[in-house]
Coordinates of N, CA, C and O in Angstrom, one line a residue:
M1 N 10.8 1.9 -0.4 CA 8.9 2.5 0.0 C 9.3 3.8 -1.0 O 9.9 5.0 -0.3
A2 N 8.4 3.7 -2.1 CA 8.4 5.2 -3.1 C 7.9 5.9 -2.7 O 6.6 5.4 -1.5
E3 N 8.2 7.3 -2.5 CA 7.5 8.4 -1.9 C 5.6 8.6 -2.3 O 6.4 8.8 -3.4
K4 N 5.2 8.5 -1.6 CA 3.7 9.7 -2.1 C 3.7 10.8 -2.4 O 4.4 11.5 -1.4
K5 N 3.0 10.5 -3.7 CA 3.1 12.3 -3.9 C 1.6 12.3 -3.8 O -0.2 11.5 -3.9
V6 N 0.9 13.6 -3.0 CA -0.1 14.6 -2.6 C -0.8 15.8 -2.9 O 0.4 16.2 -2.9
I7 N -1.7 15.8 -3.6 CA -2.1 16.8 -4.2 C -3.1 17.5 -3.1 O -3.8 16.4 -2.5
I8 N -2.7 18.6 -2.2 CA -3.4 19.4 -1.5 C -4.3 20.6 -2.1 O -4.1 21.4 -2.5
Q9 N -5.5 20.3 -1.3 CA -6.4 21.8 -1.8 C -7.0 22.0 -0.7 O -8.2 20.9 -0.2
Y10 N -7.2 23.7 -0.4 CA -8.2 23.4 0.4 C -9.0 24.8 0.5 O -9.0 25.0 -0.9
C11 N -10.6 24.5 1.6 CA -11.5 25.5 0.4 C -10.9 26.6 1.0 O -9.6 27.2 1.6
G12 N -11.7 28.2 0.8 CA -11.3 29.3 1.7 C -11.7 29.9 2.5 O -11.3 30.9 2.5
G13 N -11.7 29.0 3.6 CA -11.7 29.2 4.7 C -12.0 30.2 5.3 O -11.7 30.6 6.6
C14 N -13.7 30.4 5.2 CA -14.7 31.3 5.5 C -15.4 30.9 7.0 O -15.6 32.5 7.9
N15 N -14.7 29.6 7.0 CA -15.5 29.2 9.0 C -14.7 28.4 8.8 O -15.2 27.3 9.9
P16 N -13.7 28.3 9.3 CA -12.5 26.8 9.9 C -12.7 26.7 11.2 O -12.7 27.9 12.2
R17 N -12.9 26.0 11.9 CA -12.9 25.0 12.8 C -11.8 24.1 13.5 O -11.8 24.5 14.8
Y18 N -10.5 24.5 12.6 CA -9.4 23.9 13.2 C -8.2 24.5 12.5 O -8.9 25.1 11.2
N19 N -7.7 24.8 12.6 CA -6.3 24.6 11.6 C -6.5 23.9 10.5 O -5.2 23.0 11.1
R20 N -6.0 23.8 9.7 CA -6.3 23.0 8.4 C -5.0 22.7 8.5 O -4.1 21.8 7.8
K21 N -4.1 23.7 7.8 CA -2.4 24.0 7.7 C -1.9 22.5 8.3 O -1.0 21.6 8.0
L22 N -1.5 22.5 10.3 CA -1.5 21.2 11.1 C -2.1 21.0 11.2 O -0.4 19.6 11.3
L23 N -3.2 20.4 10.3 CA -3.3 19.0 10.3 C -3.0 18.5 8.7 O -2.4 17.3 9.3
V24 N -2.4 19.5 8.0 CA -2.3 18.9 6.6 C -0.6 18.7 7.0 O -0.2 18.1 6.6
S25 N -0.1 19.4 8.0 CA 1.5 19.4 8.7 C 1.7 18.1 9.4 O 2.8 16.9 8.6
H26 N 0.8 17.6 11.0 CA 0.9 15.9 10.7 C 0.5 15.1 9.7 O 1.3 14.0 9.4
F27 N 0.3 15.3 8.4 CA -0.3 14.1 7.3 C 0.6 14.0 6.6 O 1.1 12.4 7.1
F28 N 1.3 15.0 6.6 CA 2.7 14.9 6.2 C 3.9 14.0 7.0 O 4.8 13.4 6.5
K29 N 3.9 14.4 8.1 CA 4.8 13.8 9.0 C 4.5 12.8 9.6 O 5.2 11.9 9.6
E30 N 3.4 11.5 9.9 CA 3.1 10.8 9.6 C 3.2 9.7 8.4 O 3.5 8.6 9.0
T31 N 3.2 10.3 7.1 CA 2.9 9.6 5.7 C 3.8 9.8 5.7 O 4.5 8.7 4.3
G32 N 5.1 10.8 5.3 CA 6.5 11.0 4.7 C 6.1 11.3 3.2 O 7.2 11.4 2.3
A33 N 4.8 11.8 3.0 CA 4.3 12.0 1.7 C 5.4 13.2 1.1 O 5.8 14.2 1.8
L34 N 5.2 13.5 0.3 CA 5.3 14.7 -1.0 C 4.6 15.1 -1.6 O 3.7 15.2 -2.1
E35 N 4.4 16.8 -1.2 CA 3.3 17.4 -1.6 C 3.9 17.8 -3.5 O 4.7 17.9 -3.6
V36 N 2.5 17.7 -4.2 CA 2.8 17.8 -5.8 C 2.1 19.0 -6.1 O 0.6 18.9 -5.6
N37 N 2.2 19.6 -7.4 CA 1.4 20.1 -8.0 C -0.1 19.5 -8.3 O -0.5 17.9 -8.6
A38 N -1.4 20.0 -8.7 CA -2.6 19.4 -9.4 C -2.6 19.0 -10.0 O -3.5 18.6 -11.0
Q39 N -1.7 19.6 -11.0 CA -2.1 19.4 -12.8 C -0.3 17.7 -12.8 O -0.5 17.1 -14.0
E40 N 0.0 17.0 -11.6 CA 0.8 16.2 -11.5 C 0.1 15.0 -11.5 O -0.4 14.9 -10.8
Y41 N 0.9 14.1 -11.6 CA 0.1 12.7 -11.3 C 0.5 12.6 -9.9 O 1.5 12.7 -9.3
A42 N -0.3 12.1 -9.3 CA -0.1 11.7 -7.3 C -0.9 11.3 -6.9 O -1.6 10.3 -7.9
D43 N -0.5 10.1 -5.9 CA -1.1 9.2 -5.7 C -2.1 9.2 -4.3 O -2.9 7.7 -4.9
L44 N -2.5 10.7 -4.1 CA -4.2 11.4 -3.5 C -3.8 12.0 -3.6 O -3.1 13.3 -3.8
A45 N -5.2 12.4 -3.6 CA -5.5 14.4 -3.5 C -6.4 14.6 -1.8 O -7.9 13.6 -1.8
L46 N -6.4 15.2 -1.5 CA -6.9 15.7 0.3 C -7.2 17.6 0.0 O -6.6 18.0 -0.9
L47 N -8.8 17.2 0.0 CA -9.5 18.3 -0.3 C -9.5 18.6 1.0 O -10.6 18.2 1.8
V48 N -8.8 19.7 2.1 CA -9.2 19.8 3.3 C -10.3 21.3 3.9 O -10.5 22.3 2.7
C49 N -10.8 20.9 3.9 CA -12.0 21.7 4.3 C -12.7 22.4 5.4 O -11.8 21.4 6.6
G50 N -12.4 23.9 6.4 CA -12.7 23.7 7.4 C -13.9 23.3 8.3 O -14.0 23.7 10.0
C51 N -14.8 23.3 7.2 CA -15.6 22.8 8.5 C -17.0 21.6 7.9 O -16.7 21.6 6.8
P52 N -17.9 21.3 8.7 CA -18.7 20.1 8.2 C -19.7 21.0 6.5 O -19.8 19.6 6.3
T53 N -19.4 22.1 6.9 CA -20.6 21.8 5.7 C -19.9 21.7 4.0 O -20.4 21.3 2.9
Q54 N -18.7 21.6 4.5 CA -17.1 21.3 3.4 C -17.9 21.7 1.3 O -17.6 20.9 0.7
C55 N -18.1 23.0 0.9 CA -17.8 23.4 0.3 C -17.4 23.7 -0.6 O -17.5 24.3 -1.7
G56 N -16.3 23.4 -0.3 CA -15.1 23.2 -1.9 C -14.1 22.7 -1.3 O -14.1 22.1 -0.2
P57 N -13.3 22.8 -2.1 CA -13.2 23.1 -3.2 C -13.2 21.4 -3.5 O -13.5 20.3 -3.7
N58 N -13.3 22.2 -5.1 CA -13.9 20.5 -5.8 C -12.5 20.0 -6.6 O -11.7 21.0 -7.2
Y59 N -12.2 18.4 -6.3 CA -10.8 17.9 -7.3 C -11.1 18.5 -8.8 O -11.7 18.2 -9.3
I60 N -10.0 19.3 -9.9 CA -9.7 19.3 -11.0 C -8.5 18.6 -11.2 O -7.7 19.6 -10.8
G61 N -8.0 17.2 -12.1 CA -7.3 16.7 -12.5 C -6.9 15.4 -12.4 O -8.0 15.3 -12.8
P62 N -5.8 15.0 -13.0 CA -5.8 13.3 -13.3 C -6.2 13.0 -11.8 O -5.9 13.1 -10.8
E63 N -6.7 11.5 -12.5 CA -7.4 11.3 -11.2 C -5.8 10.2 -10.1 O -5.8 9.3 -10.9
P64 N -5.7 10.5 -8.9 CA -4.7 10.4 -7.8 C -5.3 8.2 -7.8 O -6.7 7.9 -8.0
R65 N -4.0 7.9 -7.6 CA -4.0 6.3 -7.4 C -5.3 5.6 -6.4 O -5.5 5.1 -6.6
Y66 N -5.2 6.0 -5.3 CA -6.1 6.2 -4.0 C -7.2 6.5 -4.0 O -7.4 7.3 -2.8
G67 N -7.4 7.6 -5.1 CA -8.3 8.2 -4.9 C -8.9 9.5 -4.2 O -7.7 11.1 -4.4
I68 N -9.6 10.6 -4.1 CA -9.8 11.7 -4.2 C -10.6 11.9 -2.8 O -11.8 11.4 -2.6
H69 N -9.9 12.5 -2.0 CA -10.9 12.5 -0.3 C -10.8 13.8 0.4 O -9.7 15.0 0.9
K70 N -12.0 14.0 1.1 CA -12.6 15.6 1.2 C -12.5 15.1 2.5 O -13.6 14.3 2.6
I71 N -12.0 15.8 3.4 CA -11.6 15.9 4.8 C -12.2 17.3 5.9 O -12.2 18.3 4.5
Y72 N -13.0 16.9 6.8 CA -13.0 18.4 7.9 C -12.4 18.0 9.1 O -12.7 19.1 9.4
T73 N -12.3 17.2 9.6 CA -11.6 16.5 10.7 C -10.1 15.5 11.6 O -9.7 14.9 10.3
Q74 N -10.2 16.2 12.1 CA -8.4 15.2 12.2 C -9.1 13.5 12.0 O -8.0 13.0 12.0
V75 N -10.2 13.4 13.3 CA -10.3 11.6 12.8 C -10.6 11.0 11.6 O -9.9 10.2 11.2
Q76 N -10.8 12.0 10.4 CA -11.3 11.6 8.8 C -9.4 11.6 8.2 O -9.2 10.5 7.8
L77 N -9.0 12.2 8.7 CA -7.1 12.8 8.3 C -6.4 11.1 8.9 O -5.8 10.5 8.2
G78 N -6.8 10.7 10.3 CA -6.4 9.6 10.8 C -6.8 8.2 9.9 O -6.3 7.7 9.4
E79 N -8.0 8.2 9.3 CA -9.0 7.5 8.9 C -7.0 6.9 7.4 O -7.5 6.0 7.1
I80 N -7.6 8.3 6.8 CA -7.5 8.0 5.6 C -5.7 7.5 5.5 O -5.1 6.9 4.8
I81 N -4.9 8.2 6.8 CA -3.5 7.7 7.0 C -3.4 5.9 7.1 O -2.7 5.7 6.7
L82 N -4.5 6.0 7.5 CA -3.8 4.0 7.9 C -4.4 3.3 6.4 O -4.1 2.6 6.2
K83 N -5.6 4.1 6.3 CA -6.0 3.3 4.8 C -4.6 3.8 3.5 O -4.2 2.7 3.2
L84 N -3.9 4.6 3.6 CA -2.5 4.9 2.8 C -1.9 3.8 2.9 O -1.0 2.9 2.6
N85 N -1.9 4.2 4.3 CA -0.4 3.0 4.7 C -0.8 1.1 4.4 O 0.0 0.5 4.0
L86 N -1.9 1.2 5.4 CA -2.4 0.2 4.5 C -2.2 -1.0 3.2 O -1.7 -1.8 2.3
M87 N -2.6 0.4 1.8 CA -2.8 0.0 0.6 C -1.6 0.1 0.1 O -1.6 -1.0 -0.6
E88 N -0.9 0.8 1.0 CA 1.2 0.9 0.2 C 1.3 -0.2 0.8 O 2.3 -1.3 0.1
R89 N 1.2 -1.2 1.6 CA 1.8 -2.7 2.5 C 1.4 -3.6 1.6 O 2.0 -4.3 0.8
T90 N 0.2 -2.8 1.6 CA -0.8 -4.8 -0.1 C 0.1 -4.3 -1.5 O 0.2 -5.6 -1.4
R91 N 0.4 -3.7 -1.4 CA 1.1 -3.2 -2.3 C 2.5 -3.7 -2.7 O 2.7 -4.2 -4.0
H92 N 2.7 -4.2 -2.1 CA 4.5 -4.1 -1.7 C 4.5 -5.9 -1.4 O 5.1 -6.0 -1.5
H93 N 3.0 -5.8 -0.1 CA 3.5 -8.2 -0.4 C 3.4 -8.3 -2.5 O 3.1 -9.5 -2.4
E94 N 2.4 -8.1 -2.7 CA 1.6 -7.7 -4.4 C 3.3 -8.2 -5.1 O 2.9 -8.8 -6.3
L95 N 4.0 -6.9 -4.7 CA 4.5 -7.4 -5.8 C 5.7 -7.7 -5.3 O 7.1 -8.2 -6.3
D96 N 6.3 -8.7 -4.3 CA 7.3 -9.5 -3.7 C 7.3 -10.9 -4.1 O 6.1 -11.7 -4.8

């Protein structure tokens, strides 16, 4: 399976309600993805917000294969991990 490339962008952190970097670390551990620069092609972009206000960031870059996802909870990240793994399995079955 090819390594998934992911762009991570964080909000300014003015009102974080959880450890955003720890959440992102969990994402990479669960998916085995590789973080890439926002100007590179990526499979997914994660915009990590510290609270429900979700005031930033706005993604600027090439459209990722699996979309741009703004998150502010661990539950949302878990859903994205499941979707990403499902899309990857579906894509591999189509190639077989």
